Amino acid sequence: MSSTALRGTSLKRKANQDENANVPEPPRKLPAIAEGDPNQPTRPLRPAVSRLAKGPAPLTKPRAPPLTSTTRRTERATSAPPKSTAPVRPTTTRPATRSTRPTTVSAEDKRFQSLQDQVSSIEAARAADAERLAAAMDSERAKVAELQANQGAMAQQLAAAKTQELAQRQELDNASDEINQLRRRHARELEDRDADMRRKEREVRELKEELRMCQDDLERERGTVKSLKATLSHQSDAHVALTAQITAFQAQQLAMQAQIDARSRNGLELTMELDAARKRIAELEKETREAESVRRKLHNMVQELKGNIRVFCRVRPLLPSDLPPRGLITSTSSTDGLPTPNGTPDPEDDNTRTEEAKAQIVFPDKMDHREIVLSSSSESATGQERKDEWAFAFDRVFEPHSTQSEVFEEISQLAHSCTDGYNVCVFAYGQTGSGKSFTMEGGLTETTAGMIPRAVEQVFRVAEELRNKGWEYKMEGQFLEIYNETINDLLGKGEFDKKKHEIKHDSKTGRTTVTDVNVVPLATAAQVRTLLSLAQSRRTVAATLMNERSSRSHSVFTLRIRGDNTLTGEACEGSLNLVDLAGSERLEKSGAAGDKDRLRETQNINKSLSALGDVIAALGEKGEGKGDKHIPYRNSKLTYLLQNSLSGNSKTLMVLNLSPLANHLNESLCSLRFATKVNNTTIGTAKKQMRNPSA
């Protein structure tokens, strides 16, 4: 095969390789070249070279070449004819053995011969390529071995350089640490020197200050020494005078000692007298206890002589709200006589309004204060002036200027009886707005305190006084309300009392109890004020035409007292009932007719007060000896609760409260007539409630 054909074949192969190189293929891992010994040469491709050196194989029978990889490569390499045609090898003409072979055989032989020539040229080109490839591989292996050797040397050099660099870095780090240590040491030394310098400067300043102070002290001490010298000269003079005084005091001491001896003798005499006085005091205390028992008996006898149902009458003062609206007058100028509208109230107008609103009430008894007289003037049908006058007498009458303490002074003796073992009942009666709640409960100050807190304080005070005489008392209280014939516990738990309460009477002890009520033990009088505040907040009140805050129920405060005398062995049990009745009123004046709730309240109040009047009337007839008349206590919860207080088992006092207003005159007369009936009623004598001390 010619060199031109081989060159064309190589160029074509390179073009195919470039095209295949442009196609992205997955990376292939080539085997390592010259593994083991890098100097060993690569094994040459001897079989291929030997085959090409032997020349073409002998022709046997024309047949298609096998489809091997070499064939395929050859076909790809020889697909295009070369530019220059190879010279045709001359063929020898063989004699024909058979004259009968067709002419087509020679054509096939020629074709086969041409093909064989082409194969031979291809194999020669392949052998040349193999030789060149082997030479290139040997050179590449040599280069690779050289590169590997260079790489090993460079790796050793790099390792040595790294080792040297690490050593240098270590030396640099050590040098840097030493420099830093030197710097820190130098900084510490500088700081220590600065601190020493500042300390020395401070010491210098302190020394200078101490020097200045020492100089000042020296000057001061010099002045002190100078003054002491002057004082010493004065003291030497005074010493002479004191010596003379000491001599005089010694003489006085002797005189005082004589007086002390005399006083000591007097002290012994006084001690003997004190012992005698103590014995006398013990005897007097014993006599006092005996006299106290006698006093209690005499006191109860006096109360019984005054009447078991006593009646006090109290007229409240006029309030600013009772007066009609005030009118205004104008003042007249002194120069021109013209009126000056300055709105100044007229004092005469105040007097006029007071006289118009005030009822004609006089108190003729200025000694015993037991009488009250009401009068009224009106014009008759004939035009003549008619004057009416009503006089009433009670156990005590209090005028409008009377204070709470004056009223309680008369009640205090009665309240004292409950500590002796008696049942005491005090109830306030009167129309709406007459001052019953103020009389019984009072105000917030000490001067305006009502009968309930004052009576409780009196009981506690008496109990404390009797403690020296051997009496020990236990007290408990309850506060009830009778509203629309229903008993409510004002001290119960919760805002409203929904329990059903029943009244129980003990005929043997004369004690009245109510079921399911809260009974609070009392230790001090201040505790009662707290209970009063709680009860007032829960009591039923409402506004009417006669009173802005009218009590719509009867309230009953009960204080039970149990006493034991550890010296005499006596024991007693008493109670104090303080009742604030709801006010009696008329429907047309109170304005209750237009309100269903107020109407029902008014009806129940008037019904209970009427039942109280019926009980008083029946008691009066029974006291006059008109037979064994039935007493209708059960007609009302009020009368049934006060049964023992009205039947003679207790000492009872009624405080009648009156309004001073002229337009309340008719209601005042009704109240006065009812109080007179009560005052004239005779009931049984109250009995002392004794009990077994061991009970």
XYZ file of C-alpha atoms in Angstrom:
695
model
C 0.000 0.000 0.000
C 1.255 3.461 -0.838
C 2.147 6.140 1.705
C -0.546 8.377 0.292
C -3.207 5.811 1.065
C -1.828 5.320 4.572
C -1.794 9.088 5.188
C -5.378 9.388 3.988
C -6.383 6.543 6.230
C -4.694 8.156 9.243
C -6.274 11.516 8.574
C -9.666 9.920 8.271
C -9.127 8.035 11.521
C -8.136 11.258 13.274
C -11.250 12.982 11.969
C -13.378 10.154 13.273
C -11.543 10.304 16.595
C -12.150 14.081 16.796
C -15.820 13.563 16.082
C -15.993 10.861 18.718
C -14.055 13.105 21.100
C -16.658 15.848 20.697
C -19.349 13.444 21.818
C -19.501 13.488 25.666
C -18.741 10.072 27.078
C -18.764 8.935 30.697
C -15.304 9.049 32.271
C -13.467 5.791 32.106
C -10.864 4.650 34.569
C -7.733 3.659 32.705
C -5.416 1.070 34.185
C -2.287 2.368 35.763
C 0.666 2.483 33.472
C 3.777 0.640 34.470
C 2.424 -0.626 37.780
C 5.177 -1.983 39.939
C 8.457 -1.058 38.276
C 8.230 2.309 36.425
C 11.375 1.533 34.393
C 9.974 -1.649 32.829
C 9.127 -1.078 29.124
C 5.736 -1.729 27.747
C 5.216 -5.051 26.053
C 5.064 -4.560 22.258
C 2.247 -5.769 20.110
C 4.215 -8.637 18.683
C 1.446 -10.798 17.313
C 0.035 -8.088 15.137
C 3.484 -7.098 13.844
C 4.418 -10.659 13.104
C 1.281 -11.210 11.224
C 1.868 -8.143 9.082
C 5.531 -9.191 8.465
C 4.575 -12.568 7.064
C 2.631 -11.010 4.269
C -0.733 -11.889 2.913
C -2.172 -15.299 3.620
C -2.454 -17.694 0.754
C -5.621 -17.449 -1.209
C -7.867 -20.367 -0.883
C -11.486 -19.830 -1.495
C -13.131 -16.446 -1.762
C -15.432 -15.886 1.123
C -16.754 -12.976 3.088
C -14.475 -11.790 5.878
C -15.747 -12.244 9.394
C -17.398 -9.284 11.054
C -14.770 -8.606 13.644
C -13.792 -5.416 15.215
C -10.746 -5.204 12.953
C -12.880 -5.561 9.888
C -15.268 -2.960 11.018
C -12.406 -0.576 11.651
C -10.971 -1.315 8.267
C -14.236 -0.706 6.542
C -14.599 2.573 8.326
C -11.061 3.480 7.410
C -11.340 2.408 3.755
C -14.876 3.567 3.146
C -13.586 6.293 0.897
C -11.198 5.592 -1.890
C -7.747 7.148 -1.647
C -6.861 10.065 -3.782
C -3.995 8.304 -5.487
C -4.526 4.767 -6.668
C -2.034 2.194 -5.701
C -0.109 0.579 -8.536
C -1.591 -2.656 -9.691
C 0.615 -5.580 -8.975
C 1.392 -7.505 -12.146
C -0.181 -10.890 -12.234
C 1.278 -13.973 -13.790
C -0.775 -15.803 -16.156
C -1.256 -19.354 -15.324
C -2.040 -21.841 -17.873
C -5.565 -22.846 -17.810
C -6.007 -26.326 -16.703
C -9.462 -26.558 -17.865
C -10.424 -25.020 -21.054
C -13.982 -25.410 -20.273
C -14.076 -22.807 -17.216
C -16.253 -19.901 -17.930
C -14.886 -16.437 -18.527
C -16.431 -15.182 -15.396
C -13.834 -16.972 -13.291
C -11.047 -14.749 -14.417
C -13.077 -11.693 -13.502
C -13.692 -13.041 -10.011
C -10.029 -13.831 -9.615
C -9.161 -10.338 -10.530
C -11.619 -8.995 -8.099
C -10.334 -11.294 -5.379
C -6.800 -10.312 -6.223
C -7.682 -6.650 -5.885
C -9.333 -7.291 -2.599
C -6.350 -9.248 -1.388
C -4.086 -6.429 -2.377
C -6.220 -3.997 -0.493
C -6.126 -6.244 2.599
C -2.407 -6.494 2.364
C -2.043 -2.746 2.153
C -4.366 -2.309 5.101
C -2.430 -4.832 7.159
C 0.847 -3.140 6.278
C -0.592 0.207 7.320
C -1.851 -1.372 10.514
C 1.570 -2.811 11.244
C 3.125 0.587 10.744
C 0.541 2.162 12.986
C 1.155 -0.475 15.626
C 4.870 0.170 15.532
C 4.316 3.900 15.857
C 1.791 3.310 18.676
C 4.226 1.042 20.500
C 6.962 3.653 20.182
C 4.577 6.375 21.381
C 3.499 4.183 24.325
C 7.101 3.542 25.280
C 7.852 7.261 25.204
C 4.720 8.003 27.205
C 5.639 5.364 29.754
C 9.039 6.883 30.082
C 7.519 10.305 30.537
C 5.083 8.946 33.113
C 7.901 7.275 35.001
C 9.856 10.515 34.884
C 6.815 12.448 36.035
C 6.235 10.012 38.863
C 9.833 10.314 39.910
C 9.603 14.081 39.746
C 6.355 13.929 41.699
C 7.967 11.818 44.418
C 10.892 14.206 44.653
C 8.593 17.171 44.741
C 6.464 15.473 47.426
C 9.577 14.903 49.518
C 10.625 18.494 48.984
C 7.077 19.685 49.843
C 7.046 17.575 53.031
C 10.426 18.965 53.997
C 9.202 22.494 53.246
C 6.075 21.927 55.340
C 8.135 20.554 58.181
C 10.430 23.542 57.965
C 7.423 25.898 57.809
C 5.855 24.274 60.889
C 9.126 24.600 62.717
C 9.360 28.232 61.709
C 5.771 28.841 62.761
C 6.432 27.179 66.099
C 9.467 29.384 66.528
C 7.395 32.437 65.550
C 4.651 31.453 68.044
C 7.186 30.946 70.770
C 8.792 34.267 69.960
C 5.347 35.956 69.908
C 4.463 34.412 73.295
C 7.746 35.577 74.738
C 7.134 39.078 73.337
C 3.596 39.112 74.795
C 4.879 37.918 78.153
C 7.535 40.596 78.091
C 4.902 43.187 77.221
C 2.579 42.024 80.016
C 5.418 41.894 82.479
C 6.450 45.367 81.406
C 2.820 46.600 81.677
C 2.490 45.079 85.160
C 5.700 46.654 86.197
C 4.473 49.996 84.867
C 1.147 49.577 86.683
C 2.916 48.608 89.894
C 5.186 51.615 89.558
C 2.150 53.873 88.897
C 0.323 52.369 91.881
C 3.388 52.851 94.060
C 3.687 56.400 92.806
C 0.007 57.115 93.555
C 0.285 55.429 96.962
C 3.326 57.435 97.814
C 1.624 60.621 96.652
C -1.418 59.740 98.784
C 0.816 59.012 101.753
C 2.529 62.340 101.215
C -0.849 64.114 101.154
C -1.968 62.217 104.276
C 1.234 63.096 106.023
C 0.782 66.719 105.075
C -2.828 66.608 106.354
C -1.747 64.918 109.571
C 0.985 67.494 109.951
C -1.552 70.271 109.494
C -3.932 68.605 111.994
C -1.121 68.100 114.436
C -0.234 71.745 114.142
C -3.880 72.667 114.739
C -4.048 70.251 117.693
C -0.868 71.738 119.024
C -2.297 75.228 118.845
C -5.540 74.036 120.400
C -3.738 72.187 123.151
C -1.675 75.260 123.848
C -4.875 77.224 124.232
C -6.315 74.421 126.384
C -3.258 74.395 128.576
C -3.526 78.113 128.955
C -7.225 77.856 129.899
C -6.506 74.935 132.239
C -3.908 76.975 133.982
C -6.467 79.737 134.441
C -9.056 77.175 135.567
C -6.637 75.592 137.966
C -6.064 78.909 139.599
C -9.817 79.364 139.911
C -10.276 75.776 141.189
C -7.718 76.282 143.874
C -9.767 79.206 145.068
C -12.968 77.190 144.785
C -11.412 74.280 146.668
C -11.149 76.376 149.746
C -14.840 77.302 149.468
C -15.882 73.666 148.800
C -14.010 72.467 151.816
C -16.089 74.787 153.922
C -19.271 73.548 152.200
C -18.320 69.904 152.768
C -17.980 70.594 156.436
C -21.464 72.124 156.451
C -22.889 69.151 154.447
C -21.438 66.656 156.851
C -23.276 68.402 159.631
C -26.473 68.234 157.555
C -25.879 64.513 156.860
C -25.833 63.777 160.536
C -29.119 65.603 160.912
C -30.648 63.715 157.959
C -29.530 60.383 159.338
C -31.389 61.153 162.487
C -34.492 61.941 160.432
C -34.113 58.668 158.462
C -34.019 56.687 161.662
C -37.199 58.422 162.802
C -38.869 57.703 159.416
C -37.900 54.042 159.613
C -39.652 53.765 162.928
C -42.687 55.443 161.384
C -42.531 52.996 158.401
C -42.757 50.020 160.698
C -45.750 51.550 162.387
C -47.391 52.220 158.969
C -46.754 48.623 157.881
C -48.591 47.380 160.906
C -51.438 49.789 160.152
C -51.511 48.581 156.505
C -51.931 44.985 157.588
C -54.779 46.012 159.828
C -56.322 48.012 156.944
C -56.097 45.008 154.602
C -57.939 42.885 157.098
C -60.532 45.619 157.364
C -60.824 45.779 153.542
C -61.447 42.037 153.397
C -64.183 42.415 155.976
C -65.681 45.343 154.055
C -65.596 43.366 150.766
C -67.524 40.612 152.423
C -70.015 43.142 153.736
C -70.175 44.692 150.249
C -71.074 41.370 148.672
C -73.796 40.907 151.227
C -74.969 44.503 150.653
C -74.937 43.892 146.893
C -77.339 41.000 147.331
C -79.562 43.224 149.456
C -79.273 46.031 146.880
C -80.316 43.711 144.076
C -83.374 42.686 146.008
C -84.284 46.282 146.905
C -83.654 47.428 143.338
C -86.025 44.824 141.965
C -88.602 45.765 144.592
C -88.381 49.416 143.469
C -88.833 48.403 139.844
C -91.834 46.290 140.764
C -93.362 49.182 142.707
C -92.955 51.447 139.687
C -94.929 48.972 137.571
C -93.975 46.036 135.428
C -95.024 47.865 132.250
C -93.607 51.333 132.431
C -94.216 53.926 129.721
C -91.861 56.715 128.681
C -92.890 59.412 126.226
C -90.355 61.167 123.983
C -91.025 64.009 121.542
C -88.432 64.329 118.830
C -87.135 67.793 117.808
C -88.059 69.537 114.584
C -85.832 68.712 111.639
C -84.993 71.035 108.720
C -86.871 68.670 106.426
C -90.046 69.182 108.526
C -90.260 72.911 107.713
C -92.101 74.269 104.646
C -90.014 75.845 101.855
C -88.201 78.996 102.969
C -89.146 82.344 101.425
C -86.689 85.098 100.446
C -86.970 88.855 101.181
C -85.200 91.858 99.746
C -83.210 94.381 101.761
C -83.805 98.149 101.438
C -80.990 100.585 100.753
C -80.495 103.361 103.338
C -79.881 106.049 100.675
C -82.507 105.733 98.006
C -85.005 103.348 99.606
C -84.855 100.921 96.650
C -84.972 97.164 97.332
C -81.745 95.232 96.842
C -82.419 91.652 95.671
C -79.624 89.898 97.571
C -81.615 86.794 98.585
C -80.974 87.130 102.343
C -83.079 84.688 104.453
C -85.464 86.390 106.805
C -85.115 85.220 110.454
C -88.736 86.121 111.063
C -89.684 83.863 108.148
C -87.854 80.971 109.849
C -89.792 81.552 113.050
C -93.040 81.737 111.116
C -92.380 78.477 109.310
C -91.425 76.776 112.597
C -94.595 77.931 114.328
C -96.724 76.802 111.403
C -95.192 73.322 111.310
C -94.942 72.747 115.042
C -97.816 71.278 117.034
C -98.959 72.933 120.277
C -97.258 70.732 122.874
C -96.406 71.852 126.409
C -94.771 70.132 129.351
C -96.296 71.580 132.544
C -94.490 69.295 135.023
C -91.042 70.828 135.359
C -90.160 68.848 138.513
C -90.843 65.200 137.809
C -91.280 65.520 133.999
C -94.263 63.205 133.888
C -96.938 65.228 132.060
C -97.540 66.288 128.453
C -100.390 68.446 127.121
C -101.448 68.761 123.465
C -103.779 71.494 122.285
C -105.400 72.516 119.036
C -107.487 75.485 117.926
C -109.963 75.387 115.076
C -112.906 77.389 113.781
C -116.391 75.977 114.347
C -119.220 76.013 111.848
C -120.613 79.166 113.467
C -117.296 80.946 113.023
C -116.283 80.752 116.654
C -112.812 79.625 117.634
C -112.767 76.271 119.362
C -109.872 75.113 121.486
C -109.229 71.476 122.359
C -106.740 70.261 124.928
C -105.540 66.748 125.835
C -103.426 65.982 128.905
C -101.526 62.741 129.484
C -99.287 61.489 132.297
C -96.613 58.776 132.108
C -93.673 57.505 134.140
C -91.325 59.901 132.347
C -91.738 62.491 129.593
C -88.734 63.661 127.537
C -88.879 67.007 125.793
C -87.427 67.552 122.264
C -84.103 68.842 123.615
C -83.500 65.671 125.662
C -80.393 63.739 124.693
C -79.856 60.028 124.196
C -77.879 59.786 127.438
C -80.754 61.374 129.423
C -83.204 58.841 128.014
C -80.910 55.923 128.744
C -80.298 57.142 132.299
C -83.867 56.159 133.136
C -83.551 52.848 131.290
C -80.141 51.869 132.688
C -81.578 50.697 136.011
C -84.009 48.483 134.157
C -81.224 47.091 131.948
C -79.262 46.379 135.121
C -81.947 43.880 136.172
C -81.032 41.386 133.436
C -77.697 40.753 135.201
C -79.725 39.831 138.312
C -81.512 37.041 136.394
C -84.639 38.868 135.156
C -86.084 39.072 131.667
C -86.248 42.708 130.513
C -88.073 44.015 127.445
C -87.847 47.554 126.049
C -89.817 48.366 122.885
C -90.292 51.602 120.974
C -93.773 52.488 119.736
C -95.016 55.329 117.595
C -96.097 56.460 114.173
C -93.885 56.542 111.098
C -91.228 59.246 111.301
C -91.482 59.777 115.073
C -87.866 58.716 115.781
C -88.203 55.109 116.992
C -85.187 53.745 115.089
C -83.055 56.688 116.227
C -84.071 56.100 119.841
C -83.288 52.378 119.725
C -80.319 52.191 117.332
C -79.063 55.790 117.288
C -76.341 57.314 115.143
C -72.657 56.671 114.521
C -71.170 58.915 117.230
C -70.941 58.281 120.955
C -73.395 61.060 121.804
C -76.036 59.793 119.357
C -75.748 56.103 120.260
C -79.148 54.506 120.808
C -80.660 52.412 123.566
C -79.476 49.078 122.145
C -75.699 49.814 122.143
C -75.957 51.745 125.416
C -77.856 48.928 127.128
C -75.343 46.352 125.939
C -72.440 48.521 127.147
C -74.224 48.915 130.482
C -74.605 45.144 130.815
C -70.934 44.531 129.995
C -69.857 47.273 132.391
C -71.966 45.844 135.238
C -70.679 42.345 134.481
C -67.102 43.616 134.723
C -67.853 45.358 138.036
C -69.440 42.207 139.431
C -66.378 40.171 138.472
C -64.693 41.407 141.678
C -67.623 39.986 143.626
C -67.192 36.532 142.127
C -69.648 36.722 139.201
C -68.711 35.362 135.786
C -71.105 36.056 132.858
C -71.496 34.569 129.395
C -73.481 36.521 126.802
C -74.912 35.785 123.364
C -77.115 37.772 121.010
C -79.553 37.387 118.137
C -81.290 39.885 115.829
C -84.675 39.080 114.229
C -87.053 40.864 111.883
C -90.812 40.351 111.531
C -91.728 41.338 107.977
C -95.218 40.630 106.624
C -95.800 38.142 109.482
C -92.606 36.266 108.561
C -89.585 35.951 110.859
C -86.231 36.691 109.219
C -82.797 36.218 110.797
C -80.852 39.465 110.281
C -77.603 37.766 111.343
C -78.073 34.681 109.172
C -75.557 33.479 106.627
C -76.129 34.849 103.131
C -77.875 37.996 101.994
C -81.434 36.745 102.502
C -82.843 34.411 105.132
C -85.024 31.772 103.453
C -85.464 29.461 106.467
C -88.784 28.954 108.197
C -88.497 29.941 111.868
C -90.848 28.952 114.699
C -91.328 30.532 118.134
C -90.953 28.280 121.188
C -91.933 29.240 124.775
C -90.699 27.409 127.873
C -93.307 27.793 130.598
C -90.937 26.561 133.320
C -88.035 28.928 132.690
C -90.027 31.708 130.963
C -87.528 31.640 128.104
C -88.488 32.324 124.485
C -86.455 30.839 121.626
C -86.717 30.903 117.842
C -85.646 27.904 115.792
C -82.874 27.988 113.157
C -81.522 31.432 114.001
C -77.901 32.465 114.265
C -76.947 33.082 117.922
C -73.609 34.911 118.195
C -71.438 34.681 121.351
C -70.542 38.188 122.543
C -67.259 39.055 124.222
C -67.215 42.870 123.962
C -69.682 45.688 123.504
C -67.922 46.757 120.286
C -68.943 43.434 118.751
C -72.585 44.424 119.203
C -72.052 47.571 117.115
C -70.808 45.372 114.269
C -73.927 43.199 114.563
C -76.124 46.312 114.548
C -74.493 47.574 111.347
C -75.032 44.192 109.687
C -78.662 44.041 110.817
C -79.377 47.609 109.668
C -78.032 46.818 106.209
C -80.363 43.802 105.928
C -83.500 45.272 107.478
C -86.386 46.057 105.143
C -86.938 49.789 104.652
C -88.760 51.858 102.031
C -89.667 55.468 101.285
C -93.176 56.746 102.049
C -94.834 60.135 101.995
C -94.289 60.433 105.756
C -90.682 59.222 105.930
C -87.909 58.862 103.328
C -86.490 55.799 105.127
C -89.366 54.068 106.860
C -88.892 50.746 108.634
C -91.290 48.237 107.097
C -90.725 45.573 109.740
C -90.418 45.000 113.495
C -86.865 44.293 114.705
C -86.082 42.404 117.915
C -82.582 42.274 119.414
C -82.167 39.687 122.200
C -79.220 39.557 124.604
C -79.103 36.405 126.770
C -77.002 36.459 129.959
C -75.873 33.530 132.089
C -74.067 34.246 135.376
C -72.297 32.110 137.987
C -70.854 33.241 141.314
C -67.795 31.228 142.251
C -67.789 32.612 145.805
C -71.420 32.187 146.847
C -72.445 29.401 144.440
C -75.341 31.435 143.019
C -76.385 31.190 139.347
C -78.871 33.192 137.283
C -80.040 33.529 133.703
C -81.616 36.647 132.230
C -82.370 38.251 128.888
C -82.684 41.718 127.431
C -85.126 42.196 124.525
C -84.877 45.522 122.686
C -87.691 45.930 120.143
C -88.042 48.567 117.423
C -91.658 48.412 116.215
C -92.632 49.515 112.740
C -94.555 52.776 112.668
C -98.314 52.900 112.563
C -99.606 54.852 109.562
C -102.695 55.614 107.526
C -102.952 54.602 103.888
C -104.032 58.028 102.641
C -101.146 59.820 104.354
C -98.376 57.321 103.719
C -99.168 56.935 100.020
C -99.136 53.131 100.310
C -102.502 52.687 98.600
C -100.979 53.117 95.137
C -98.224 50.537 95.645
C -99.087 46.867 96.062
C -95.993 46.037 98.146
C -96.323 49.105 100.375
C -100.058 48.349 100.804
C -99.340 44.820 101.960
C -96.617 46.025 104.337
C -98.885 48.681 105.835
C -101.708 46.185 106.320
C -99.443 43.703 108.130
C -97.896 46.455 110.290
C -101.268 47.811 111.348
C -102.553 44.261 111.918
C -99.686 43.388 114.256
C -100.026 46.695 116.141
C -103.778 46.101 116.463
C -103.035 42.636 117.825
C -100.681 44.262 120.335
C -103.510 46.605 121.370
C -105.863 43.646 121.773
C -103.353 41.861 123.992
C -102.890 44.993 126.151
C -106.671 45.380 126.431
C -107.128 41.735 127.418
C -104.360 42.026 130.000
C -106.030 45.147 131.407
C -109.398 43.392 131.765
C -107.695 40.401 133.350
C -105.926 42.679 135.847
C -109.215 44.298 136.793
C -110.564 40.890 137.884
C -113.012 40.344 135.067
C -112.448 36.623 134.948
C -109.995 34.355 133.237
C -109.984 36.143 129.888
C -108.166 34.637 126.919
C -105.113 36.635 125.829
C -104.821 36.560 121.990
C -101.010 36.271 121.761
C -101.170 34.054 118.651
C -103.027 36.621 116.539
C -99.666 38.023 115.425
C -96.059 36.881 115.285
C -95.132 40.071 117.147
C -97.391 39.443 120.170
C -96.496 35.749 120.225
C -92.786 36.589 120.273
C -93.354 39.140 123.109
C -95.675 36.825 125.076
C -93.327 36.351 128.044
C -92.491 40.085 128.035
C -96.173 41.041 128.308
C -97.469 38.224 130.498
C -95.637 39.166 133.672
C -92.526 37.024 133.296
C -90.365 40.055 132.542
C -89.949 43.724 133.303
C -91.298 45.704 130.377
C -90.835 49.303 129.287
C -92.485 51.005 126.333
C -90.908 54.146 124.856
C -93.586 56.157 123.064
C -92.165 58.358 120.319
C -94.137 61.388 119.108
C -93.766 63.651 116.111
C -93.785 67.416 116.864
C -95.540 68.282 113.587
C -99.021 69.775 113.607
C -100.208 67.674 110.650
C -99.372 64.511 112.662
C -101.528 65.540 115.619
C -104.231 62.902 115.105
C -101.693 60.055 114.887
C -99.939 61.454 117.997
C -103.227 61.442 119.943
C -103.888 57.817 118.941
C -100.408 56.828 120.117
C -100.841 58.699 123.418
C -104.199 57.018 124.114
C -102.702 53.593 123.395
C -99.703 54.336 125.657
C -102.063 55.422 128.450
C -103.906 52.107 128.107
C -100.595 50.253 128.347
C -99.471 52.295 131.371
C -102.723 51.508 133.186
C -102.450 47.769 132.492
C -101.573 45.593 135.499
C -99.766 42.315 134.854
C -98.058 39.766 137.085
C -94.856 40.341 138.985
C -91.659 39.438 137.169
C -89.822 36.473 138.600
C -86.092 35.973 138.876
C -84.827 33.157 136.657
C -82.568 30.990 138.806
C -80.848 27.901 137.495
C -78.707 25.092 138.765
C -75.022 26.106 138.627
C -74.064 22.606 137.523
C -76.417 22.758 134.532
